[in-house]
CSV table of C-alpha atoms and ligand atoms in Angstrom, one decimal:
chain,number,residue,atom,x,y,z
A,3,MET,CA,20.1,30.3,-2.5
A,4,PRO,CA,18.3,27.0,-4.0
A,5,ILE,CA,17.4,24.8,-1.6
A,6,ARG,CA,19.6,21.2,-1.1
A,7,GLU,CA,17.6,19.6,1.3
A,8,LEU,CA,14.1,18.3,2.0
A,9,ASP,CA,11.4,15.3,4.2
A,10,ILE,CA,9.3,14.1,2.4
A,11,LEU,CA,6.7,11.6,4.1
A,12,ALA,CA,5.9,8.0,2.2
A,13,PRO,CA,2.2,6.9,3.4
A,14,ALA,CA,1.3,3.4,3.2
A,15,LYS,CA,-1.7,2.1,2.1
A,16,VAL,CA,-4.1,-0.8,2.1
A,17,ASN,CA,-6.2,-2.5,-0.5
A,18,LEU,CA,-10.0,-2.1,0.7
A,19,PHE,CA,-11.0,-4.0,-2.4
A,20,LEU,CA,-8.7,-6.5,-4.7
A,21,SER,CA,-10.1,-9.1,-7.2
A,22,VAL,CA,-7.3,-10.7,-9.6
A,23,LEU,CA,-9.6,-10.6,-13.1
A,24,GLY,CA,-6.0,-12.7,-15.0
A,25,LYS,CA,-2.5,-13.1,-15.2
A,26,ARG,CA,-1.3,-11.9,-19.0
A,27,PRO,CA,0.8,-13.4,-21.5
A,28,ASP,CA,3.5,-10.3,-20.4
A,29,GLY,CA,3.6,-12.5,-16.5
A,30,TYR,CA,1.5,-9.7,-14.9
A,31,HIS,CA,-1.7,-9.9,-13.3
A,32,ASP,CA,-5.6,-7.8,-14.7
A,33,LEU,CA,-6.2,-6.4,-11.5
A,34,ILE,CA,-9.5,-4.0,-10.0
A,35,SER,CA,-8.4,-2.7,-6.3
A,36,VAL,CA,-9.7,0.6,-4.1
A,37,MET,CA,-6.3,1.7,-2.8
A,38,GLN,CA,-6.7,3.8,-0.2
A,39,LYS,CA,-3.4,5.6,1.4
A,40,ILE,CA,-3.2,6.0,5.7
A,41,ASP,CA,-1.5,7.8,8.2
A,42,LEU,CA,1.2,5.6,8.9
A,43,VAL,CA,4.2,7.3,6.6
A,44,ASP,CA,8.0,6.5,6.7
A,45,GLN,CA,10.2,9.4,7.0
A,46,LEU,CA,12.7,10.0,4.1
A,47,HIS,CA,15.6,13.0,4.0
A,48,LEU,CA,16.8,14.2,0.8
A,49,CYS,CA,19.9,16.1,0.7
A,50,LEU,CA,22.3,17.6,-2.2
A,51,GLU,CA,25.8,16.5,-1.5
A,52,GLY,CA,28.7,14.3,-2.3
A,53,SER,CA,28.8,12.0,-5.6
A,54,GLY,CA,26.1,8.9,-6.3
A,55,ILE,CA,23.7,8.0,-4.6
A,56,SER,CA,24.6,7.2,-1.2
A,57,LEU,CA,20.9,5.9,1.9
A,58,SER,CA,20.8,4.7,4.7
A,59,CYS,CA,17.9,3.0,6.4
A,60,PRO,CA,18.5,3.5,9.9
A,61,SER,CA,17.3,0.7,12.6
A,62,SER,CA,15.7,-0.8,9.5
A,63,VAL,CA,17.1,-4.8,7.9
A,64,ILE,CA,16.0,-3.4,4.4
A,65,PRO,CA,19.6,-3.4,1.7
A,66,GLU,CA,21.0,0.3,1.5
A,67,ASP,CA,21.5,-0.3,-2.3
A,68,SER,CA,20.8,-1.5,-6.1
A,69,ARG,CA,17.7,-3.3,-4.3
A,70,ASN,CA,16.5,-0.7,-2.7
A,71,LEU,CA,13.7,0.9,-4.8
A,72,VAL,CA,14.8,4.8,-3.3
A,73,TRP,CA,18.2,4.0,-4.5
A,74,GLN,CA,16.7,2.8,-8.1
A,75,ALA,CA,13.6,5.1,-8.1
A,76,ALA,CA,16.8,8.1,-7.1
A,77,ARG,CA,18.4,6.2,-10.1
A,78,LEU,CA,15.9,6.8,-12.5
A,79,PHE,CA,15.8,9.9,-11.8
A,80,PHE,CA,19.4,11.3,-12.5
A,81,ASP,CA,19.3,8.9,-15.8
A,82,ARG,CA,15.7,10.3,-17.1
A,83,THR,CA,16.9,14.1,-16.1
A,84,GLY,CA,20.7,13.5,-16.6
A,85,ILE,CA,21.1,15.7,-13.8
A,86,ASN,CA,24.3,15.4,-11.6
A,87,ASP,CA,23.5,12.5,-9.1
A,88,ASN,CA,24.3,13.9,-5.9
A,89,VAL,CA,22.8,13.0,-3.2
A,90,SER,CA,22.2,11.7,0.0
A,91,ILE,CA,19.4,9.8,2.1
A,92,THR,CA,18.0,8.7,5.1
A,93,LEU,CA,15.0,6.5,5.0
A,94,ARG,CA,13.7,5.6,8.2
A,95,LYS,CA,11.2,2.8,8.0
A,96,MET,CA,8.1,3.1,9.6
A,97,ILE,CA,5.8,0.8,7.3
A,98,PRO,CA,6.5,-2.6,8.1
A,99,VAL,CA,8.2,-4.5,5.1
A,100,ALA,CA,6.9,-6.7,2.4
A,101,ALA,CA,3.8,-6.3,4.9
A,102,GLY,CA,1.0,-5.6,1.5
A,103,LEU,CA,1.1,-1.9,2.9
A,104,GLY,CA,3.4,-0.7,-0.1
A,105,GLY,CA,6.2,0.1,1.8
A,106,GLY,CA,8.4,0.2,-0.7
A,107,SER,CA,6.8,1.2,-3.8
A,108,SER,CA,5.4,4.7,-2.1
A,109,ASP,CA,9.5,4.8,-0.8
A,110,ALA,CA,10.0,4.8,-4.4
A,111,ALA,CA,7.1,8.1,-6.0
A,112,ALA,CA,8.0,10.3,-2.6
A,113,THR,CA,11.9,9.6,-4.1
A,114,LEU,CA,11.0,10.7,-7.6
A,115,SER,CA,8.8,13.4,-5.9
A,116,GLY,CA,10.9,14.8,-3.7
A,117,LEU,CA,13.7,15.1,-6.5
A,118,ASN,CA,11.9,16.4,-8.6
A,119,THR,CA,11.5,19.5,-6.9
A,120,LEU,CA,15.0,19.5,-4.3
A,121,CYS,CA,16.5,20.1,-8.0
A,122,ALA,CA,13.9,21.8,-9.3
A,123,ALA,CA,13.7,19.4,-12.9
A,124,GLY,CA,10.2,20.5,-13.2
A,125,LEU,CA,8.8,17.0,-14.9
A,126,SER,CA,5.3,16.2,-15.5
A,127,THR,CA,2.8,14.3,-13.2
A,128,GLU,CA,2.4,12.5,-16.1
A,129,GLU,CA,6.1,12.5,-17.1
A,130,LEU,CA,6.4,11.0,-13.5
A,131,LEU,CA,3.8,8.8,-13.3
A,132,CYS,CA,5.8,7.6,-16.3
A,133,MET,CA,9.2,6.6,-14.5
A,134,ALA,CA,7.4,4.9,-11.5
A,135,ALA,CA,5.1,2.7,-13.6
A,136,ARG,CA,8.4,1.7,-14.7
A,137,LEU,CA,9.9,0.9,-10.6
A,138,GLY,CA,6.6,-1.2,-9.8
A,139,ALA,CA,3.0,-1.8,-10.1
A,140,ASP,CA,2.0,-0.1,-7.3
A,141,VAL,CA,3.8,3.4,-7.5
A,142,PRO,CA,1.5,5.5,-9.6
A,143,PHE,CA,-1.1,5.5,-7.2
A,144,PHE,CA,1.6,6.8,-4.6
A,145,VAL,CA,2.8,9.5,-6.8
A,146,ALA,CA,-0.9,10.3,-7.6
A,147,ASP,CA,-2.5,13.2,-5.6
A,148,MET,CA,-5.0,10.4,-4.9
A,149,PRO,CA,-5.6,9.6,-1.0
A,150,THR,CA,-8.6,6.8,-2.4
A,151,ALA,CA,-8.4,5.5,-6.2
A,152,LEU,CA,-9.6,2.9,-8.2
A,153,VAL,CA,-6.7,1.1,-9.7
A,154,THR,CA,-7.4,-1.2,-12.9
A,155,GLY,CA,-5.2,-2.8,-15.3
A,156,ILE,CA,-1.3,-4.0,-13.9
A,157,GLY,CA,-1.9,-1.4,-10.7
A,158,THR,CA,-0.8,1.4,-13.1
A,159,GLU,CA,-4.5,3.1,-14.3
A,160,LEU,CA,-6.1,5.2,-11.8
A,161,GLN,CA,-9.5,7.2,-11.5
A,162,SER,CA,-9.0,8.8,-8.4
A,163,ILE,CA,-12.4,8.3,-6.6
A,164,THR,CA,-13.8,10.0,-2.8
A,165,GLY,CA,-13.5,7.5,-0.5
A,166,PRO,CA,-15.6,6.3,2.8
A,167,ARG,CA,-14.9,8.7,5.7
A,168,GLY,CA,-15.4,8.3,8.9
A,169,TYR,CA,-13.6,5.3,10.2
A,170,TRP,CA,-10.6,4.4,12.3
A,171,LEU,CA,-8.1,1.2,10.9
A,172,VAL,CA,-6.6,-1.2,13.1
A,173,LEU,CA,-3.3,-2.6,11.3
A,174,VAL,CA,-1.6,-6.2,13.2
A,175,ASN,CA,0.6,-7.2,11.3
A,176,PRO,CA,1.4,-11.4,12.6
A,177,GLY,CA,5.4,-10.4,11.8
A,178,LEU,CA,5.3,-12.9,8.4
A,179,ALA,CA,7.5,-11.3,5.9
A,180,VAL,CA,4.9,-12.3,3.0
A,181,SER,CA,5.9,-12.4,-0.5
A,182,THR,CA,3.6,-10.6,-3.2
A,183,ARG,CA,5.5,-12.8,-5.6
A,184,TRP,CA,4.6,-17.0,-4.5
A,185,VAL,CA,0.6,-15.3,-3.3
A,186,TYR,CA,0.5,-14.2,-7.1
A,187,GLU,CA,2.4,-17.7,-8.4
A,188,ASN,CA,-0.5,-19.5,-5.8
A,189,LEU,CA,-3.1,-17.5,-6.8
A,190,LEU,CA,-3.7,-20.0,-9.8
A,191,LEU,CA,-3.6,-22.6,-8.5
A,192,THR,CA,-5.9,-21.8,-5.4
A,193,SER,CA,-8.3,-19.2,-6.5
A,194,GLU,CA,-11.9,-19.0,-6.1
A,195,ALA,CA,-11.9,-16.0,-7.5
A,196,ASN,CA,-14.8,-14.7,-7.8
A,197,PRO,CA,-15.7,-11.3,-8.7
A,198,TYR,CA,-19.6,-12.0,-6.4
A,199,LYS,CA,-18.8,-8.5,-4.7
A,200,LEU,CA,-19.9,-6.3,-7.9
A,201,ARG,CA,-23.5,-8.2,-8.4
A,202,GLY,CA,-25.7,-6.1,-8.8
A,203,TYR,CA,-23.8,-3.2,-10.3
A,204,SER,CA,-23.5,-2.2,-13.4
A,205,ASP,CA,-19.4,-0.7,-13.7
A,206,LEU,CA,-16.9,-0.9,-11.6
A,207,SER,CA,-17.8,3.0,-10.9
A,208,GLU,CA,-21.2,2.0,-9.4
A,209,TYR,CA,-19.2,0.1,-6.9
A,210,ALA,CA,-16.5,2.4,-6.1
A,211,ALA,CA,-19.6,4.4,-4.9
A,212,SER,CA,-21.2,2.2,-3.6
A,213,LEU,CA,-18.6,1.7,-0.9
A,214,LEU,CA,-19.4,4.8,0.3
A,215,GLY,CA,-22.5,3.7,2.2
A,216,ASP,CA,-22.8,3.5,5.5
A,217,ASP,CA,-20.1,0.5,7.4
A,218,PHE,CA,-19.5,0.3,3.5
A,219,ALA,CA,-22.9,-2.0,3.4
A,220,VAL,CA,-23.1,-3.6,-0.1
A,221,GLY,CA,-26.7,-5.1,0.9
A,222,ASP,CA,-27.8,-8.7,2.9
A,223,GLY,CA,-25.5,-7.0,5.8
A,224,ASP,CA,-22.6,-8.4,3.7
A,225,HIS,CA,-19.6,-5.4,3.4
A,226,ALA,CA,-17.7,-4.4,0.0
A,227,LEU,CA,-14.6,-5.3,1.0
A,228,TYR,CA,-12.7,-8.0,-0.8
A,229,ASN,CA,-9.8,-9.4,-1.6
A,230,ASP,CA,-9.1,-12.2,-4.0
A,231,LEU,CA,-5.4,-12.9,-2.8
A,232,GLU,CA,-6.9,-13.5,1.1
A,233,SER,CA,-7.5,-17.4,0.3
A,234,VAL,CA,-4.0,-18.0,-1.0
A,235,THR,CA,-1.7,-16.2,1.9
A,236,VAL,CA,-4.2,-17.4,4.4
A,237,LYS,CA,-3.6,-21.3,3.7
A,238,LYS,CA,-0.4,-20.6,4.1
A,239,HIS,CA,-0.8,-18.8,7.6
A,240,PRO,CA,-3.6,-19.6,8.9
A,241,VAL,CA,-2.7,-16.6,11.8
A,242,ILE,CA,-4.5,-14.2,9.3
A,243,GLN,CA,-7.8,-15.6,9.4
A,244,THR,CA,-7.4,-15.5,13.3
A,245,ILE,CA,-6.4,-12.1,13.2
A,246,LYS,CA,-9.7,-11.2,11.0
A,247,GLU,CA,-11.8,-13.0,12.7
A,248,GLN,CA,-10.2,-11.2,17.1
A,249,LEU,CA,-11.1,-7.8,14.9
A,250,LEU,CA,-14.7,-9.1,14.3
A,251,ALA,CA,-14.7,-10.1,18.2
A,252,ASP,CA,-13.5,-6.9,19.2
A,253,GLY,CA,-16.6,-4.6,17.6
A,254,ALA,CA,-14.9,-4.2,14.2
A,255,PHE,CA,-17.3,-3.5,11.8
A,256,ALA,CA,-14.9,-5.2,8.3
A,257,ALA,CA,-12.2,-6.8,8.5
A,258,LEU,CA,-9.5,-7.5,5.8
A,259,MET,CA,-6.5,-8.8,4.4
A,260,SER,CA,-4.0,-5.9,2.7
A,261,GLY,CA,-2.5,-6.7,-0.9
A,262,SER,CA,-0.8,-9.5,-0.7
A,263,GLY,CA,-0.6,-9.9,2.9
A,264,SER,CA,0.4,-11.0,6.0
A,265,THR,CA,-1.4,-7.2,8.0
A,266,VAL,CA,-5.1,-7.8,8.4
A,267,PHE,CA,-6.9,-4.5,9.0
A,268,GLY,CA,-10.0,-3.8,11.2
A,269,LEU,CA,-12.4,-1.2,10.4
A,270,PHE,CA,-13.6,0.6,13.3
A,271,ARG,CA,-16.5,3.5,14.1
A,272,HIS,CA,-15.5,4.3,17.4
A,273,LEU,CA,-12.1,5.5,18.1
A,274,ASP,CA,-12.3,4.2,21.8
A,275,VAL,CA,-13.4,0.9,20.8
A,276,ALA,CA,-10.5,0.6,18.0
A,277,GLU,CA,-7.9,1.4,20.8
A,278,LYS,CA,-9.4,-1.1,23.1
A,279,SER,CA,-8.7,-3.5,19.7
A,280,ARG,CA,-5.2,-2.2,19.7
A,281,ALA,CA,-4.2,-2.2,23.3
A,282,SER,CA,-5.2,-6.1,22.6
A,283,PHE,CA,-3.7,-7.0,20.0
A,284,ARG,CA,-0.1,-4.8,21.0
A,285,LYS,CA,0.8,-7.8,23.8
A,286,LEU,CA,0.9,-10.4,21.2
A,287,TYR,CA,2.3,-8.5,17.9
A,288,GLN,CA,5.1,-6.1,18.0
A,289,ASP,CA,2.7,-4.2,14.4
A,290,VAL,CA,0.4,-2.5,15.6
A,291,PHE,CA,-1.1,0.7,14.7
A,292,LEU,CA,-4.5,2.8,14.6
A,293,VAL,CA,-4.8,5.2,12.0
A,294,THR,CA,-6.5,7.0,9.0
A,295,PRO,CA,-7.9,7.0,6.0
A,296,LEU,CA,-5.7,9.9,4.3
A,297,THR,CA,-8.8,12.6,2.4
B,306,ATP,P1,3.0,-4.4,-2.0
B,306,ATP,O1,2.0,-4.4,-0.2
B,306,ATP,O2,3.2,-3.1,-2.9
B,306,ATP,O3,2.5,-5.7,-2.1
B,306,ATP,P2,4.5,-4.8,0.3
B,306,ATP,O4,4.3,-4.0,1.0
B,306,ATP,O5,3.9,-5.9,0.6
B,306,ATP,O6,4.2,-4.5,-1.1
B,306,ATP,P3,7.0,-3.7,0.7
B,306,ATP,O7,7.2,-3.0,2.2
B,306,ATP,O8,7.2,-2.9,-0.1
B,306,ATP,O9,6.1,-4.8,0.7
B,306,ATP,O10,8.9,-5.1,0.7
B,306,ATP,C1,8.8,-5.6,-0.3
B,306,ATP,C2,10.2,-6.1,-0.8
B,306,ATP,O11,10.7,-4.9,-1.3
B,306,ATP,C3,10.8,-6.0,-0.1
B,306,ATP,O12,12.2,-7.8,0.3
B,306,ATP,C4,12.0,-5.3,0.3
B,306,ATP,O13,12.9,-5.5,0.9
B,306,ATP,C5,11.9,-5.0,-0.9
B,306,ATP,N1,12.8,-3.4,-0.8
B,306,ATP,C6,13.3,-2.2,-1.7
B,306,ATP,N2,13.4,-0.9,-1.1
B,306,ATP,C7,12.5,-1.1,-0.1
B,306,ATP,C8,11.7,-0.2,0.9
B,306,ATP,N3,12.3,1.0,0.2
B,306,ATP,N4,11.2,-0.4,1.9
B,306,ATP,C9,10.6,-1.5,1.8
B,306,ATP,N5,11.1,-2.8,1.4
B,306,ATP,C10,11.8,-2.1,0.1
């Protein structure tokens, strides 16, 4: 009997580094980023039944129709393969929405990979990556079997790197949905686009390797963590800066906003210190998580 149901996990990501290099004529931005998958996951259940694509997202406010990236991924998969589109999908969101954690992109990637397995479609990773890029710039990273990647171009060129190890992340989402589009639109006006963190490194691979140093140290007590989008989002939502400062005061050795925000993460060497920080943020915000990087 062929399998008819599949459970699949869709992990979130943080950007350990994000520098926007410029805007292209087609409106996309060229960037350099180090993306790290983490063990905060959405859960998807796929079942081949009924007719058409049906999607339910219990206890979540996100749309359950063609506006959902999961629905769009399923539509693309069935259109490309010519397989009958009979699937019902349940998506249980754990990853905060519009939070800079790539939740929607990861859900879309999990849908493509899951349907490929469930329908025994035999699409190659290359084919899946191509479909992923059509759904969004961050989707290929989640299709690729890479816990950590150096990401270039508009986000679709991936190079697997060995990520840093031995740390915990405390994620704090202040409950502000931030539009990625708004942040990029405002970047040109306010950007202090500043790739200074690459100073002293002859190329990106060398820079990426430096992330593996003790405590992400770049030198002069400086850290390799950097995000060009942070200043844009902080101007609109100063609470992001406050959270960063509190994470550092709690003992994080570095703290940064992820993607276009609004989630801020602090990196901790010691679990007990991280747990204390999580507990104090839990009194203030609902979406606070203590997670590890996927390796
Ligand atoms: P990124 O870090 O890639 O910019 P994000 O984490 O900031 O992404 P998402 O959570 O992926 O943002 O959602 C952004 C928008 O996409 C929201 O407005 C949401 O309504 C819509 N969306 C569509 N499908 C999904 C999904 N499966 N999960 C979450 N949001 C979705």
